[in-house]
Amino acid sequence: DGKYIITHGNEGTARIWTQEGKLVSELKLSGQNNNFTSASFSFDSKLIITTSSHNEIDIWTVSGELFKKFLR
C-alpha cells in the first residue's frame, strides 16, 4: 500500500524506511557472505518476504523480527 520502502545491499542488511525517509527497522541475515537477493512487501505492508544468497526464504515483520524461515 506504499507505506514503506525497503533497501538492501551486499552487507547482509536490509532497511525499512517510511516514505519520508525515517528508518523503521533493520533486517539482518545470519551467516557469512549471506546477502539479500530480493525483498517484497505483503499486500497490507505488515510482512516482508526476502530471499538470500544462501537459498533462504524469510518472512519478517516490518518491525524487523524474523517471523518464519524456509530453505529452498
Tab-separated table of C-alpha atoms in Angstrom, residues 33-70:
chain	number	residue	atom	x	y	z
A	33	ASN	CA	28.682	-13.726	2.959
A	34	ASN	CA	24.887	-14.014	3.066
A	35	ASN	CA	23.160	-11.221	1.134
A	36	PHE	CA	19.589	-10.353	0.287
A	37	THR	CA	18.730	-11.098	-3.340
A	38	SER	CA	15.135	-9.827	-3.317
A	39	ALA	CA	12.539	-8.305	-0.999
A	40	SER	CA	8.789	-7.691	-1.312
A	41	PHE	CA	6.049	-6.437	0.978
A	42	SER	CA	2.815	-8.280	1.662
A	43	PHE	CA	-0.293	-6.602	0.226
A	44	ASP	CA	-1.036	-4.947	3.595
A	45	SER	CA	2.612	-3.860	4.239
A	46	LYS	CA	2.751	-5.804	7.530
A	47	LEU	CA	5.189	-8.511	6.399
A	48	ILE	CA	8.272	-8.631	4.181
A	49	ILE	CA	9.358	-11.673	2.182
A	50	THR	CA	13.057	-11.900	1.347
A	51	THR	CA	15.341	-14.306	-0.475
A	52	SER	CA	19.052	-14.621	0.163
A	53	SER	CA	22.234	-15.827	-1.483
A	54	HIS	CA	22.194	-18.829	0.887
A	55	ASN	CA	18.933	-20.055	-0.711
A	56	GLU	CA	16.741	-18.976	2.186
A	57	ILE	CA	13.261	-17.510	2.031
A	58	ASP	CA	12.413	-15.467	5.126
A	59	ILE	CA	9.267	-13.713	6.295
A	60	TRP	CA	9.829	-10.688	8.538
A	61	THR	CA	7.619	-8.235	10.368
A	62	VAL	CA	8.034	-4.571	9.468
A	63	SER	CA	9.470	-4.045	12.956
A	64	GLY	CA	12.411	-6.300	11.964
A	65	GLU	CA	11.543	-9.590	13.666
A	66	LEU	CA	12.104	-12.830	11.768
A	67	PHE	CA	8.667	-14.476	11.558
A	68	LYS	CA	9.440	-17.645	9.571
A	69	LYS	CA	12.377	-19.165	7.667
A	70	PHE	CA	12.333	-21.600	4.757
